[in-house]
mmCIF file of C-alpha atoms in Angstrom:
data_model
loop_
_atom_site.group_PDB
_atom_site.id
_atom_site.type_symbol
_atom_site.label_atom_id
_atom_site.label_comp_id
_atom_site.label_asym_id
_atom_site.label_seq_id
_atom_site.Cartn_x
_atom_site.Cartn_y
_atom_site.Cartn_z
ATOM 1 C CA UNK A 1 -12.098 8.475 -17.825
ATOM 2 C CA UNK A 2 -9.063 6.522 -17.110
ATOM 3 C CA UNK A 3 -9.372 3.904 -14.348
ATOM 4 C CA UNK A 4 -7.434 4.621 -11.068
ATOM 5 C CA UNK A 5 -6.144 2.713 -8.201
ATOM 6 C CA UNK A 6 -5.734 4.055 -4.519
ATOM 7 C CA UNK A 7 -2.597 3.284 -2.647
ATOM 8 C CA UNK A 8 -1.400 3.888 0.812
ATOM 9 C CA UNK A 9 1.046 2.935 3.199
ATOM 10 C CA UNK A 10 0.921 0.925 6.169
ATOM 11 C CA UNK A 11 0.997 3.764 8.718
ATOM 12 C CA UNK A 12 -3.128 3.483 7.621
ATOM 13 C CA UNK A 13 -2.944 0.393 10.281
ATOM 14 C CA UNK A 14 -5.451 -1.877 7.757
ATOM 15 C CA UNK A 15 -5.642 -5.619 8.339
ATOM 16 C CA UNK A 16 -5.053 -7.728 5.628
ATOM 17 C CA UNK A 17 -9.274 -8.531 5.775
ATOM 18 C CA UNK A 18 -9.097 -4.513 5.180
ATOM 19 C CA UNK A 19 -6.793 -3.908 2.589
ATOM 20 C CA UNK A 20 -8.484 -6.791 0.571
ATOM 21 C CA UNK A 21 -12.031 -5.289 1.288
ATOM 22 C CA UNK A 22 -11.258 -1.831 -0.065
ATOM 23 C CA UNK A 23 -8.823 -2.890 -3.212
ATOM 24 C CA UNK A 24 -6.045 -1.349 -1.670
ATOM 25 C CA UNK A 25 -2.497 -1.699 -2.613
ATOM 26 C CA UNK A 26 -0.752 -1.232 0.755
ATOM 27 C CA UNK A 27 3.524 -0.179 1.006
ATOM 28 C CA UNK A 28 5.196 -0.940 4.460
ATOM 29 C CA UNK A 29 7.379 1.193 6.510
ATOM 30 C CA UNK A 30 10.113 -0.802 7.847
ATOM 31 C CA UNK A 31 11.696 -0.757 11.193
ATOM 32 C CA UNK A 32 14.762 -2.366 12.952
ATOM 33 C CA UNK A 33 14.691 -4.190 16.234
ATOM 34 C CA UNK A 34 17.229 -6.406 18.146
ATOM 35 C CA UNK A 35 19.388 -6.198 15.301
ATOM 36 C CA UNK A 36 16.918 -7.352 12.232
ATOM 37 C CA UNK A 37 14.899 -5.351 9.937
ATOM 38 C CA UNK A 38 11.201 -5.968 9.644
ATOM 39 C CA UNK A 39 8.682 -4.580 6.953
ATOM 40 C CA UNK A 40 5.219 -3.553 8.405
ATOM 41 C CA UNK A 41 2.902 -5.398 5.963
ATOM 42 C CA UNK A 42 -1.314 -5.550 6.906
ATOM 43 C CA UNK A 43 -1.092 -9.404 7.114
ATOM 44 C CA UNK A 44 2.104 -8.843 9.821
ATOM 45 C CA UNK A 45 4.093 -11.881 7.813
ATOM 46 C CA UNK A 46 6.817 -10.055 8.883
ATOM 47 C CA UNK A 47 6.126 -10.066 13.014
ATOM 48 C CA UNK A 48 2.999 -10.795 14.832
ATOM 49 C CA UNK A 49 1.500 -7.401 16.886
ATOM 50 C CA UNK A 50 1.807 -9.524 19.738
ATOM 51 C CA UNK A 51 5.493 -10.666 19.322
ATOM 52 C CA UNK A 52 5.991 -6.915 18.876
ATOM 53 C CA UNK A 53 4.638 -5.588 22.266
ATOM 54 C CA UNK A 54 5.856 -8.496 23.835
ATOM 55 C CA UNK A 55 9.435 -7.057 22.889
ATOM 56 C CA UNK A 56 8.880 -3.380 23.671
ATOM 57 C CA UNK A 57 7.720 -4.575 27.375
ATOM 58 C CA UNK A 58 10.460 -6.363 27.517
ATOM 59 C CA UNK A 59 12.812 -3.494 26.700
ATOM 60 C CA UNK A 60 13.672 -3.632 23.042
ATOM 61 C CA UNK A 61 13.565 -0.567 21.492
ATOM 62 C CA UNK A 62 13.477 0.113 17.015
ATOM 63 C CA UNK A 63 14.518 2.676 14.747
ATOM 64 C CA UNK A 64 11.486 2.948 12.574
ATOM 65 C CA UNK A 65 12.782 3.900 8.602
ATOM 66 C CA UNK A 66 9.851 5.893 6.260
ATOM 67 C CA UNK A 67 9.361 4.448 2.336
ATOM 68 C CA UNK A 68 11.735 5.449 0.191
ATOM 69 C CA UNK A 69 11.583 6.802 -3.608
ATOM 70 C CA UNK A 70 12.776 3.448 -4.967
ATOM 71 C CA UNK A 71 9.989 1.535 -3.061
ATOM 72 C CA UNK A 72 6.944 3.846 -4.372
ATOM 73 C CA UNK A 73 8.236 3.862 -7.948
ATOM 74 C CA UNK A 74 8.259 0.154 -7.623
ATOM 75 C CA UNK A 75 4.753 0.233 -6.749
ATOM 76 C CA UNK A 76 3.364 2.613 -9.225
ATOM 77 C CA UNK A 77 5.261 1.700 -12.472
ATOM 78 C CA UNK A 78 3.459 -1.866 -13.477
ATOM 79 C CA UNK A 79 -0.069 0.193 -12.180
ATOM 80 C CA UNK A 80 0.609 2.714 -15.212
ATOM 81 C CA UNK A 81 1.836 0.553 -17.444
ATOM 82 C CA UNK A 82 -1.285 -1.285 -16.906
ATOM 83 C CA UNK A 83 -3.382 2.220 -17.913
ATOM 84 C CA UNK A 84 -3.909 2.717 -14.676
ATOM 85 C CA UNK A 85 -3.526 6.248 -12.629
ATOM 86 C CA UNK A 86 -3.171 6.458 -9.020
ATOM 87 C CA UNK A 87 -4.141 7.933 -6.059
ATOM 88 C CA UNK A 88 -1.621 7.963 -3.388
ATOM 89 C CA UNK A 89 -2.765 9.141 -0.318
ATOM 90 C CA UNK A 90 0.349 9.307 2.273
ATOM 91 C CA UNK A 91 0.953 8.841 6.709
ATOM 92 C CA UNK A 92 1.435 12.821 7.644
ATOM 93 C CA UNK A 93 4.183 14.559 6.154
ATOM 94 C CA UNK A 94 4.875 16.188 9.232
ATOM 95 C CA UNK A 95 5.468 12.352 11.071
ATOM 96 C CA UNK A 96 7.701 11.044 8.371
ATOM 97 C CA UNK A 97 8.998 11.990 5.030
ATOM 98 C CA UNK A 98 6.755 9.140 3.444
ATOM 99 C CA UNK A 99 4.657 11.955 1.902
ATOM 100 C CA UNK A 100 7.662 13.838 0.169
ATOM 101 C CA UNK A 101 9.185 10.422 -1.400
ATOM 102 C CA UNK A 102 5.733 9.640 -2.973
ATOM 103 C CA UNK A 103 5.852 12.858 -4.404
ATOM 104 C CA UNK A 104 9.057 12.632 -5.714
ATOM 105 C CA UNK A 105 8.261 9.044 -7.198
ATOM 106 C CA UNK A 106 5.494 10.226 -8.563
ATOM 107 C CA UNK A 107 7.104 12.936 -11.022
ATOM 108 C CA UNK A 108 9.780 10.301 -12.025
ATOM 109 C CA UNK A 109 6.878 7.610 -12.911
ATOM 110 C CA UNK A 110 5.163 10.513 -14.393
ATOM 111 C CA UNK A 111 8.010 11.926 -16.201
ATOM 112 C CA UNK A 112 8.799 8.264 -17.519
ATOM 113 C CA UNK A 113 5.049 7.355 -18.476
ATOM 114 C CA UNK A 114 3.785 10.392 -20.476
ATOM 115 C CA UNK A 115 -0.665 10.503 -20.242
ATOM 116 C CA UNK A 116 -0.870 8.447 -17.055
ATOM 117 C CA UNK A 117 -1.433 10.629 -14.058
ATOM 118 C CA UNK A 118 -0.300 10.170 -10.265
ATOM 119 C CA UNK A 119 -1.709 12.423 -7.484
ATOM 120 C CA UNK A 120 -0.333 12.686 -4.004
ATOM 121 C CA UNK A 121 -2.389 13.748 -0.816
ATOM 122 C CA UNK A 122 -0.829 13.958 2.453
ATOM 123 C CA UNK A 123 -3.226 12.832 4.690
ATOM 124 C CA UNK A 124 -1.832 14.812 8.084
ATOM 125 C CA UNK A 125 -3.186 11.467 9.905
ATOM 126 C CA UNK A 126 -1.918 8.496 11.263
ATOM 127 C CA UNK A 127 -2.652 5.046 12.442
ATOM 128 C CA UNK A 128 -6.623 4.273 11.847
ATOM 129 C CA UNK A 129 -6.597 7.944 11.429
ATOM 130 C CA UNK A 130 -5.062 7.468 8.161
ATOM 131 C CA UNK A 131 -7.309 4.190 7.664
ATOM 132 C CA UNK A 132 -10.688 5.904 7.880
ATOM 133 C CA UNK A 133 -9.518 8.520 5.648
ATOM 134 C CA UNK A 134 -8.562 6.341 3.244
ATOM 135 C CA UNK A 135 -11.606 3.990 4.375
ATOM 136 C CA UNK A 136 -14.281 7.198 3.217
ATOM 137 C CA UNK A 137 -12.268 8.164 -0.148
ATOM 138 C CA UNK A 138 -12.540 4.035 -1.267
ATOM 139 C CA UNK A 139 -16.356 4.721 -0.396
ATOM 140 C CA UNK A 140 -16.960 7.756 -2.708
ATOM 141 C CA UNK A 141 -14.255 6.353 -5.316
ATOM 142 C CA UNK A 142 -17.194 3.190 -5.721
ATOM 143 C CA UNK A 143 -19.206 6.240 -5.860
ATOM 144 C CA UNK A 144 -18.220 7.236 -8.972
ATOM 145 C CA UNK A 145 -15.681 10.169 -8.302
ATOM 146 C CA UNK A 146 -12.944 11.035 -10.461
ATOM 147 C CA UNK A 147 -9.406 11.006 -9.529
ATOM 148 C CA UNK A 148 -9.311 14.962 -9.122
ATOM 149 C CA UNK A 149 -12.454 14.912 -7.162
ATOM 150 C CA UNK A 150 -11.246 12.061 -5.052
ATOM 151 C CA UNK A 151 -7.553 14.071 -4.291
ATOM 152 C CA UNK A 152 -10.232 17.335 -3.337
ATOM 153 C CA UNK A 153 -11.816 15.097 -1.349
ATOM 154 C CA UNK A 154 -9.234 13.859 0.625
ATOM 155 C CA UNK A 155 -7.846 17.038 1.238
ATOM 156 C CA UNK A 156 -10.760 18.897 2.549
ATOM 157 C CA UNK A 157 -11.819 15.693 4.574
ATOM 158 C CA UNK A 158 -8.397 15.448 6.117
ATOM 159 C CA UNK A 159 -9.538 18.682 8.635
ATOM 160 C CA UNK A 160 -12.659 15.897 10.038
ATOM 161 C CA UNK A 161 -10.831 13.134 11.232
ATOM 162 C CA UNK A 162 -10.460 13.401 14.507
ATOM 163 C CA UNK A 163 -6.989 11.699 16.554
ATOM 164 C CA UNK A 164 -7.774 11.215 20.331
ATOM 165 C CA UNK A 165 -5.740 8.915 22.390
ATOM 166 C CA UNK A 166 -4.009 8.064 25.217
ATOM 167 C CA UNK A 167 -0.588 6.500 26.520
ATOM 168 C CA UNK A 168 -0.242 4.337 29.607
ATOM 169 C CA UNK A 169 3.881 4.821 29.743
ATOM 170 C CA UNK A 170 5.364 8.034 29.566
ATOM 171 C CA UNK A 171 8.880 6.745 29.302
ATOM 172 C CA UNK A 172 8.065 5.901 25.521
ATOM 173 C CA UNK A 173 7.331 9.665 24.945
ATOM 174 C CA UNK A 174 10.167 10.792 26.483
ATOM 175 C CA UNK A 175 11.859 8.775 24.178
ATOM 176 C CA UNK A 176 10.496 10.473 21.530
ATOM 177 C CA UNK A 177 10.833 13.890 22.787
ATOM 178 C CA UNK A 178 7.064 14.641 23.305
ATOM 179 C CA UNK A 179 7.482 14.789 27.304
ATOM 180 C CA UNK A 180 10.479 15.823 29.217
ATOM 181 C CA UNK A 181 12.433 13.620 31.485
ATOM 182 C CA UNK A 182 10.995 15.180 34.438
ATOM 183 C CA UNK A 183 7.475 15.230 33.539
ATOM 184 C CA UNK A 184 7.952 11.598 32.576
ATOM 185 C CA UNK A 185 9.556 10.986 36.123
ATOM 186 C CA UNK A 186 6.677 12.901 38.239
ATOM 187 C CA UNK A 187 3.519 12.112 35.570
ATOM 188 C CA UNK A 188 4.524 8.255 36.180
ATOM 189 C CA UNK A 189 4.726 8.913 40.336
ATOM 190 C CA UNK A 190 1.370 10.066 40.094
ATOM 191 C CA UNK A 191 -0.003 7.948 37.529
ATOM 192 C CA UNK A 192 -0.999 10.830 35.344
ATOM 193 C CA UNK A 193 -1.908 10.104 31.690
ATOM 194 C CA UNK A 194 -1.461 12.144 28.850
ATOM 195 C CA UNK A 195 -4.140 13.075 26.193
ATOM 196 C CA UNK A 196 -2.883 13.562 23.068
ATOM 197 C CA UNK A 197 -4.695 14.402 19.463
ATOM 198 C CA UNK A 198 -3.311 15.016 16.016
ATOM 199 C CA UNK A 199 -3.764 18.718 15.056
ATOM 200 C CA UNK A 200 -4.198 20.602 11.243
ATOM 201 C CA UNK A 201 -0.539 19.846 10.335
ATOM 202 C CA UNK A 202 -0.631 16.586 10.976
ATOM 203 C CA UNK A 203 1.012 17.078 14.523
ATOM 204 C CA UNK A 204 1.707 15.239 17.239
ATOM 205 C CA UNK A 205 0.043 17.654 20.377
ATOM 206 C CA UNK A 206 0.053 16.700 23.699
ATOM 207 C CA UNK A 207 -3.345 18.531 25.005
ATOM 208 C CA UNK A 208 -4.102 17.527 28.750
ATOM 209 C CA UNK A 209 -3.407 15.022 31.358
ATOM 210 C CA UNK A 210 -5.455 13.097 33.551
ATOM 211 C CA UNK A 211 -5.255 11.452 36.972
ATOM 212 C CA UNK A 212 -5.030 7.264 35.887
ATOM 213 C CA UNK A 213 -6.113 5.023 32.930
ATOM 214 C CA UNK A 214 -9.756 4.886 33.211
ATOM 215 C CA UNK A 215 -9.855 8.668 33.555
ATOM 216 C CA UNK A 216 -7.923 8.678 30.326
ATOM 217 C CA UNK A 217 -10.100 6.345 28.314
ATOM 218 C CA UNK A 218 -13.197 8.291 29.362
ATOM 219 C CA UNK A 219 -11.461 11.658 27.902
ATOM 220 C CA UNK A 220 -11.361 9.997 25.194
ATOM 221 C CA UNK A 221 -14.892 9.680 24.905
ATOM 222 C CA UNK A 222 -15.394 13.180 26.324
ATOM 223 C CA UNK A 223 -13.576 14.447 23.215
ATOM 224 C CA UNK A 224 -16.009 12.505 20.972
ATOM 225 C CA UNK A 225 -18.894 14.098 22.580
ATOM 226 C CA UNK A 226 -17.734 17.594 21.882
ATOM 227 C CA UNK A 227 -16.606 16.963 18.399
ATOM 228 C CA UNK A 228 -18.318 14.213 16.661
ATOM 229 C CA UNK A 229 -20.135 15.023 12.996
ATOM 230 C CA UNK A 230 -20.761 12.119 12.138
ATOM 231 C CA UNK A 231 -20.771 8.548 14.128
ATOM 232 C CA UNK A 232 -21.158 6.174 11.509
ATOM 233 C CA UNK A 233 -17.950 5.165 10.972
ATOM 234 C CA UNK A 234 -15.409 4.799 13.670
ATOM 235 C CA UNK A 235 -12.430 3.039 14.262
ATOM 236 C CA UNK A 236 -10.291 2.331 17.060
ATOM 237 C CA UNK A 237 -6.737 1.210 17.673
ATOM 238 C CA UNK A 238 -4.454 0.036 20.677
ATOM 239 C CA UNK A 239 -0.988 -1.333 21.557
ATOM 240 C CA UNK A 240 -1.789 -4.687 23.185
ATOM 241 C CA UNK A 241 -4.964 -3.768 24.893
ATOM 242 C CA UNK A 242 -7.607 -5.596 23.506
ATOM 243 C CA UNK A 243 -10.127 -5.476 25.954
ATOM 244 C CA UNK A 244 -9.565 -1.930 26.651
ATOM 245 C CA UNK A 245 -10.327 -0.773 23.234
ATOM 246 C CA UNK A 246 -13.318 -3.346 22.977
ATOM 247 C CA UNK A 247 -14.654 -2.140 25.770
ATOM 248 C CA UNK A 248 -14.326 1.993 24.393
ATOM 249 C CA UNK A 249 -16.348 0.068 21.158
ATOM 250 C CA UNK A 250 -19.018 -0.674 22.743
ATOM 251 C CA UNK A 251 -19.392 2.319 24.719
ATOM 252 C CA UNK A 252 -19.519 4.267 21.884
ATOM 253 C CA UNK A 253 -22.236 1.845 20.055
ATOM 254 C CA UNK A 254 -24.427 2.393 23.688
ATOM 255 C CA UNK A 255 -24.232 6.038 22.481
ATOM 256 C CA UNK A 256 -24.294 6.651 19.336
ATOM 257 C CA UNK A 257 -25.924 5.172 15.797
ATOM 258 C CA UNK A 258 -22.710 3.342 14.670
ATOM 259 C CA UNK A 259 -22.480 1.689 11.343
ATOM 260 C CA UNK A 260 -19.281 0.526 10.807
ATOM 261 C CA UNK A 261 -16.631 0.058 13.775
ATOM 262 C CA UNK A 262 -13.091 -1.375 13.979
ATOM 263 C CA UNK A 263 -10.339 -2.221 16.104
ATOM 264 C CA UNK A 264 -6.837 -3.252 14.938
ATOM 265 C CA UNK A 265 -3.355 -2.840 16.539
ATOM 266 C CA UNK A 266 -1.608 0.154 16.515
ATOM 267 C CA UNK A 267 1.606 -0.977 14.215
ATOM 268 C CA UNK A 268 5.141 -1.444 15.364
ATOM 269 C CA UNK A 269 6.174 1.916 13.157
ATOM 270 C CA UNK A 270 3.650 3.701 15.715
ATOM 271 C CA UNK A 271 3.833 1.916 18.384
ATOM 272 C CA UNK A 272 7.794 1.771 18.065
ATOM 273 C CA UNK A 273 6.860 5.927 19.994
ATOM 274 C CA UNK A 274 3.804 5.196 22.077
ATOM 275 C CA UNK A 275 4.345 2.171 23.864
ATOM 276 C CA UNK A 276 2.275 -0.685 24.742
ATOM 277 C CA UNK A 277 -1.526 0.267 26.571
ATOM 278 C CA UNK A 278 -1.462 3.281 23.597
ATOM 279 C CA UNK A 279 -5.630 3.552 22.779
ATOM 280 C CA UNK A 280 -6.162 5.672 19.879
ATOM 281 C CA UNK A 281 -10.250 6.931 19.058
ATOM 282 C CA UNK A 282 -10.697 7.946 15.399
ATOM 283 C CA UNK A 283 -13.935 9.461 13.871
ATOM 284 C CA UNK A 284 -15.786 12.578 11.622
ATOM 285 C CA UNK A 285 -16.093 15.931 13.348
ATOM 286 C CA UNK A 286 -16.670 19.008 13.205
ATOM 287 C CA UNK A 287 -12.637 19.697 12.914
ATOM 288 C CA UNK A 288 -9.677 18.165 14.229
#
């Protein structure tokens, strides 16, 4: 059995200490800000999270740019030429067209490199979403799984990992489209905050709304109760809310038999939508 390699993009929201950990080779979306262009690497050479947030709250807004053909091919060429195939597994297809240019590099690399083989799995996720996804297939990969059985994997474990979070501005989703002007306008009079998830598809779905921020974060927790599988793993991101998020940690580890749990930023490609005081809860359930 030919060796294989498991590669991802930086919508997975991985530290550097992360991506090293689980042999990952990492791609970055890009986005543009105040006139400059910056690539979303793990070990943020690129911008700071800080430096980042500290820009949206003080008004800058980005266009955020997906990977392109040209930048996966790059990737996965010297990997095959090396004898290795590859597991690609991609931010949600229906959040950015990341998904369909790996699977377009992929047939050209393939096409070019007859016998190696290059699998594609969109993982309908996002943020730390994406990273414990990718976080579990790295753990059964060291198990001894073969590439198909990996790509099976990943798509039947893709309908388990749970997306729960919160905002704390609405203006950033009406921005985006995902709340209208008004309900931005009234939600912010009366400090309402929006519960979102991250459906089947891969979706963006607003699904409730609740009366201020520590209302919201304990939804959050609400939703875990219902849905949780399996607490062993968890992972948690925010935009520029540190405490907040270590604080929903160790809730969660009062509660529950946690093995593994982290907390990284939410990155500027994400966050670029949700704002700063975003707090995102990932983990196993029963379904999305």
């Amino acid at each position: 059995m030919r060796d294989y390699v498991i590669l991802t993009d930086s919508c997975c929201d991985f530290s550097a200490r992360m991506a090293e950990e689980l042999e990952l080779t990492v791609l970055p979306l890009s986005f543009t800000m105040e006139g400059r262009e910056y690539f979303n690497y793990p070990d943020n050479r690129d911008i700071a999270p800080a430096e980042f947030y500290s820009k949206i709250r003080s008004g800058a807004l980005g266009t955020t740019s997906a990977i392109n053909v040209a930048a996966f091919q790059t990737a996965m060429e010297p990997l095959v030429e090396a004898g290795r195939d590859i597991l690609c597994i991609s931010f949600s297809s229906n959040l950015s067209t990341t998904y369909q240019s790996a699977c377009i590099a992929a047939q050209e690399v393939q096409a070019a490199h007859p016998g190696c083989k290059i699998l594609v799995a969109d993982s309908r996720a996002a943020s730390l979403g994406q990273g414990l996804l990718v976080y579990l297939a790295v753990q059964e990969k060291r198990k001894g799984r073969s590439l198909e059985e990996l790509h099976s994997y990943v798509e039947e474990m893709r309908d388990h990992i749970c997306h729960w979070f919160t905002v704390d501005d609405l203006n950033h989703l009406k921005r985006g489209g995902r709340v209208s002007a008004a309900a931005a306008l009234f939600g912010t009079m009366l400090q309402m905050k929006p519960i979102l998830h991250v459906d089947g598809e891969g979706r963006l779905i607003p699904v409730d709304k609740v009366r201020g921020r520590k209302a919201s974060i304990s939804a959050l927790l609400e939703k875990m109760d219902e849905l949780v599988e399996d607490p062993s793993v968890v992972f948690i991101s925010h935009g520029d809310c540190g405490e907040e998020a270590a604080a929903l940690g160790d809730a969660i580890r009062r509660k529950y038999p946690v093995e593994r749990l982290e907390i990284n930023y939410v990155g500027p490609v994400i966050g670029n939508h949700t704002g700063c005081g975003v707090l995102a809860l990932f983990f196993v359930g029963k379904h999305k």
